[in-house]
JSON list of C-alpha atoms in Angstrom, two decimals:
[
{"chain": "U", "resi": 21, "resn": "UNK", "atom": "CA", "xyz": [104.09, -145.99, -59.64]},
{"chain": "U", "resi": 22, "resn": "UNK", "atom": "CA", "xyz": [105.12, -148.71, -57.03]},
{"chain": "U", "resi": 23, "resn": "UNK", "atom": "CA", "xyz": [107.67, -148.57, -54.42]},
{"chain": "U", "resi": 24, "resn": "UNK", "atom": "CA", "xyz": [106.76, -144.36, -53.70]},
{"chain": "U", "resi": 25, "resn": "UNK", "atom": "CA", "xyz": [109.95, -144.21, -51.26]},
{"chain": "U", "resi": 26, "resn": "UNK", "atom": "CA", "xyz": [112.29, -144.97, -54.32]},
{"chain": "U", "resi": 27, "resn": "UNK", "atom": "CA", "xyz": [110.95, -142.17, -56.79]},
{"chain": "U", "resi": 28, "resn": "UNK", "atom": "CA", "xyz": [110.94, -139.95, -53.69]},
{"chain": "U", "resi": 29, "resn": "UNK", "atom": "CA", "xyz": [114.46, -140.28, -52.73]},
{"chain": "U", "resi": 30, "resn": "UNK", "atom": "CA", "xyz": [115.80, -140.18, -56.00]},
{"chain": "U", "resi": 31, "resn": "UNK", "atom": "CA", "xyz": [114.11, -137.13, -57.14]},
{"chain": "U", "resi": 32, "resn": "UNK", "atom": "CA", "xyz": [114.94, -135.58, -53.56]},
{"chain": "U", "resi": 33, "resn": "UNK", "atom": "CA", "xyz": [118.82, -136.12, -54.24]},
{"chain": "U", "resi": 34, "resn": "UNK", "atom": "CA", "xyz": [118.31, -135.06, -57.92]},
{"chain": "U", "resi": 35, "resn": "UNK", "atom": "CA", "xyz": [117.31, -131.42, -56.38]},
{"chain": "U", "resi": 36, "resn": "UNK", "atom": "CA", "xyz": [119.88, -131.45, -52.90]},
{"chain": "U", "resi": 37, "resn": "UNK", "atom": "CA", "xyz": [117.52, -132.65, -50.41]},
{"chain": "U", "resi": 38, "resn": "UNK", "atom": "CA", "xyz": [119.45, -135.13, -49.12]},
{"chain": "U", "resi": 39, "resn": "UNK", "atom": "CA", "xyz": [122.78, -132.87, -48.58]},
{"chain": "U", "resi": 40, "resn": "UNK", "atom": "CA", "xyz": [120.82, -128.96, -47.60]},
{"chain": "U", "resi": 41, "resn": "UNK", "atom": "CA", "xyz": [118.00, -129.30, -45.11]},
{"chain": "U", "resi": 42, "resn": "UNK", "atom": "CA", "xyz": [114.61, -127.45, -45.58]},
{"chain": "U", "resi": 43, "resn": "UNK", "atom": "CA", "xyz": [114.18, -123.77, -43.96]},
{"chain": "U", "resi": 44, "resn": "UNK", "atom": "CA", "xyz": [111.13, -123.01, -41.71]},
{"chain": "U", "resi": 45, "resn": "UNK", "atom": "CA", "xyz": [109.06, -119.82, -41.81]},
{"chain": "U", "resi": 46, "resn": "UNK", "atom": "CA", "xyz": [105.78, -119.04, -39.19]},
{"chain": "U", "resi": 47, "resn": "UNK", "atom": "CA", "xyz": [105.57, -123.24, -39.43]},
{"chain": "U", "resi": 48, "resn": "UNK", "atom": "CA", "xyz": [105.45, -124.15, -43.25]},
{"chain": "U", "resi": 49, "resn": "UNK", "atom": "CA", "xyz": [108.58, -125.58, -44.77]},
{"chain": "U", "resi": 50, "resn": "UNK", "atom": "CA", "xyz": [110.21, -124.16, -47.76]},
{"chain": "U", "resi": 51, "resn": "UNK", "atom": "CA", "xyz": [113.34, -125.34, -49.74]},
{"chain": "U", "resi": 52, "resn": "UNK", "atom": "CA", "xyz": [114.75, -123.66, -53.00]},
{"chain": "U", "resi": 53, "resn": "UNK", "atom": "CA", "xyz": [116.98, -126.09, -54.70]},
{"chain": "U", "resi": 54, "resn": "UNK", "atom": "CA", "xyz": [120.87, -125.11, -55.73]},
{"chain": "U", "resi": 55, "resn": "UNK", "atom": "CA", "xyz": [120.24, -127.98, -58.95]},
{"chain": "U", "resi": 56, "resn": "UNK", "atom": "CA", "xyz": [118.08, -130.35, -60.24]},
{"chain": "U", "resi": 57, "resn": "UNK", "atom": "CA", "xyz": [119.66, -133.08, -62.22]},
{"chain": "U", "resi": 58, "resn": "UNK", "atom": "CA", "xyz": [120.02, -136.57, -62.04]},
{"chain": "U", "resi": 59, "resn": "UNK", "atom": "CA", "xyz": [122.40, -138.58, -64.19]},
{"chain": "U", "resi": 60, "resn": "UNK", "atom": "CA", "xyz": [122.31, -141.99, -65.42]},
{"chain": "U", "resi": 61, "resn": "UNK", "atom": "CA", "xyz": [123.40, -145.09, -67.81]},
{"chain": "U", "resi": 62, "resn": "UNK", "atom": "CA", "xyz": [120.21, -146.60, -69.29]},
{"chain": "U", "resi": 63, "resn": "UNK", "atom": "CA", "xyz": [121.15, -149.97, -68.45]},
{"chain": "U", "resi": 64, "resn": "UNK", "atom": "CA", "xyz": [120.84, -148.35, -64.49]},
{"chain": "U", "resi": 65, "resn": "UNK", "atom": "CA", "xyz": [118.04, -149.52, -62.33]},
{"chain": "U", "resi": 66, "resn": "UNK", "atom": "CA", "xyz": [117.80, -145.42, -61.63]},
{"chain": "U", "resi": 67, "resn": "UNK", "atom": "CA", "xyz": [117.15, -145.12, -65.49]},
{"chain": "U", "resi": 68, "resn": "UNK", "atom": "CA", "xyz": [113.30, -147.18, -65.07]},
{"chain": "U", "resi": 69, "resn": "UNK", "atom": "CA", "xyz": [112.47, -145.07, -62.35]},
{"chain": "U", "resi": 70, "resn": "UNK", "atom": "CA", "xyz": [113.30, -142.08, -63.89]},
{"chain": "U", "resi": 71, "resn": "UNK", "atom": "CA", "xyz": [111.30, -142.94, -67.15]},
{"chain": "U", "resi": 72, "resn": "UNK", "atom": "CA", "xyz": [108.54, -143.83, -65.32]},
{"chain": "U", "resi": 73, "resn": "UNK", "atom": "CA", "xyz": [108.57, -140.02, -63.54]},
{"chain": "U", "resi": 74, "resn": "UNK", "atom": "CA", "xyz": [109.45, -138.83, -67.10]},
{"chain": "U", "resi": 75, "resn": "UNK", "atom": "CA", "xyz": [106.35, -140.81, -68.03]},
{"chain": "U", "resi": 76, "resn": "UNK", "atom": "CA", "xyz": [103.74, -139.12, -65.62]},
{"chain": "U", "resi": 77, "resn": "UNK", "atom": "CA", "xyz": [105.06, -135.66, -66.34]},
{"chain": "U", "resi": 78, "resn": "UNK", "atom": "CA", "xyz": [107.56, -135.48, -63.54]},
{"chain": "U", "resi": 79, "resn": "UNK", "atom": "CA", "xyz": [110.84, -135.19, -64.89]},
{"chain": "U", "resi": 80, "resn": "UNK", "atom": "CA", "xyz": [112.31, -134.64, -68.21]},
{"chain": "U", "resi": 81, "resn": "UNK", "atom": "CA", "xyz": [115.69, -136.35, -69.75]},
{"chain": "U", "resi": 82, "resn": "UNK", "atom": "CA", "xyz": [118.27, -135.43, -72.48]},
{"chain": "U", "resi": 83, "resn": "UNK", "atom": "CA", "xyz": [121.36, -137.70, -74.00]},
{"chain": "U", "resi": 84, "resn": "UNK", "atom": "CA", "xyz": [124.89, -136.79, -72.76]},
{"chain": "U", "resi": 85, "resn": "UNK", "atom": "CA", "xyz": [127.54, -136.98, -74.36]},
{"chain": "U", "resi": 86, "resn": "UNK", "atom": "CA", "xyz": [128.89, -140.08, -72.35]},
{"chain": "U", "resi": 87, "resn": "UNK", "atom": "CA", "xyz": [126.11, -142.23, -73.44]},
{"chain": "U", "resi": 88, "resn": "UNK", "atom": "CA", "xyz": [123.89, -141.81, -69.92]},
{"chain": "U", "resi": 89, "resn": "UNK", "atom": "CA", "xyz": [120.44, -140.06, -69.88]},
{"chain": "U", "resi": 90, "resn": "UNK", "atom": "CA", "xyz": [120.25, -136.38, -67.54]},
{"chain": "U", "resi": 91, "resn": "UNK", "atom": "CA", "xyz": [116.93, -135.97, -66.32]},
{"chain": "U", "resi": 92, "resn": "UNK", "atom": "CA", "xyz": [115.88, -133.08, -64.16]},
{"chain": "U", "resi": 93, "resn": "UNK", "atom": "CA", "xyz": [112.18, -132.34, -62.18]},
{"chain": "U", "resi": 94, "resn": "UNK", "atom": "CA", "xyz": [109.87, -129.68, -63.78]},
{"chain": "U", "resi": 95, "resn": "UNK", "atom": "CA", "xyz": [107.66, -127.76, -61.89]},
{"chain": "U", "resi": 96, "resn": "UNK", "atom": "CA", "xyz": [105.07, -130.43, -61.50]},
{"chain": "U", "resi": 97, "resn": "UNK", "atom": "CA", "xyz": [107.69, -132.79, -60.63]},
{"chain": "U", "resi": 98, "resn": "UNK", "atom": "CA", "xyz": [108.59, -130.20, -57.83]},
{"chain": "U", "resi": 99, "resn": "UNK", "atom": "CA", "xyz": [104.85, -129.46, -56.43]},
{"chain": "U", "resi": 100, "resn": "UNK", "atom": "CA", "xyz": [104.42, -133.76, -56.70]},
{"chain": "U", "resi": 101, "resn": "UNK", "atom": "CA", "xyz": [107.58, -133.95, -54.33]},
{"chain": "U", "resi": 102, "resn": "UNK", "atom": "CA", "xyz": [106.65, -131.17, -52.34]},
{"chain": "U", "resi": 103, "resn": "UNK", "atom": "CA", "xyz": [103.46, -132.78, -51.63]},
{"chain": "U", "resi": 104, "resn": "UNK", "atom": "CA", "xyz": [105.02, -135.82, -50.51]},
{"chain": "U", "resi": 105, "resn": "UNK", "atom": "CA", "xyz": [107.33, -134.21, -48.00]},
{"chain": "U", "resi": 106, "resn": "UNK", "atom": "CA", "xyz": [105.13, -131.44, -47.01]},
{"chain": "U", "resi": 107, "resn": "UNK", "atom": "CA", "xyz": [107.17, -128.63, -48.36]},
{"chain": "U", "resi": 108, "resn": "UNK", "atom": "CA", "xyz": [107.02, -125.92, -50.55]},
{"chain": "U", "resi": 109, "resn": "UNK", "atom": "CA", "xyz": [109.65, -126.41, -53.24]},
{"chain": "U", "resi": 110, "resn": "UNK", "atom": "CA", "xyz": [110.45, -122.79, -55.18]},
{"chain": "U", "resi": 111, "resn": "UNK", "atom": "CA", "xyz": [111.94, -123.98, -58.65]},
{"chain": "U", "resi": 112, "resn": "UNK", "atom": "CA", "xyz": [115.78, -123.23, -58.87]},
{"chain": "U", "resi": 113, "resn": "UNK", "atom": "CA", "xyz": [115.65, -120.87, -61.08]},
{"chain": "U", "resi": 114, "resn": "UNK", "atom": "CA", "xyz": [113.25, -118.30, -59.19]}
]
C-alpha cells in the first residue's frame, strides 16, 4: 500500500479521529470510536483506497442504496490503525 498517510487519514475520519481526540490513562492512549463508516461513489479517488484496505483485510464495504459503496474498519483494520498512531482502538461496539 503506497502513500501510508492517505489510508491512515481516511480510515481515522471513517472512525471520528479527526473530530474526538484520544483519552490518556497511566501513559497509553486509548480511543473507543462513536462510528465507523466511510461512504463513497466508486468513481471517487476514496473508493481505490478503500478497496485496497478492503483488499488486505482492513475494511469491509456494502452497496447503498444511492449507488456509493459504505465501507467500515473491522477489528484488524482497528489494531492496523492503532498501530500506526500508537493507540489502543476498543471496537465501537464494546
Amino acid at each position: 500500500m503506497e502513500n501510508k498517510n492517505v489510508y491512515v487519514d481516511l480510515a481515522a475520519h471513517a472512525i471520528g479521529l479527526d473530530h474526538k481526540k484520544p483519552y490518556t490513562r497511566h501513559g497509553k492512549r486509548f480511543y473507543k470510536p462513536y462510528r465507523n463508516y466511510f461512504s463513497t461513489a466508486i468513481q471517487c479517488d476514496d473508493f481505490q483506497y478503500w478497496d485496497t484496505l478492503e483488499s488486505v483485510g482492513y475494511a469491509k464495504s456494502s452497496k447503498t442504496e444511492r449507488g456509493g459503496v459504505m465501507f467500515w474498519l473491522t477489528r484488524s483494520g482497528l489494531d492496523w490503525l492503532g498501530e500506526k498512531l500508537n493507540i489502543k482502538i476498543y471496537d465501537e461496539e464494546d
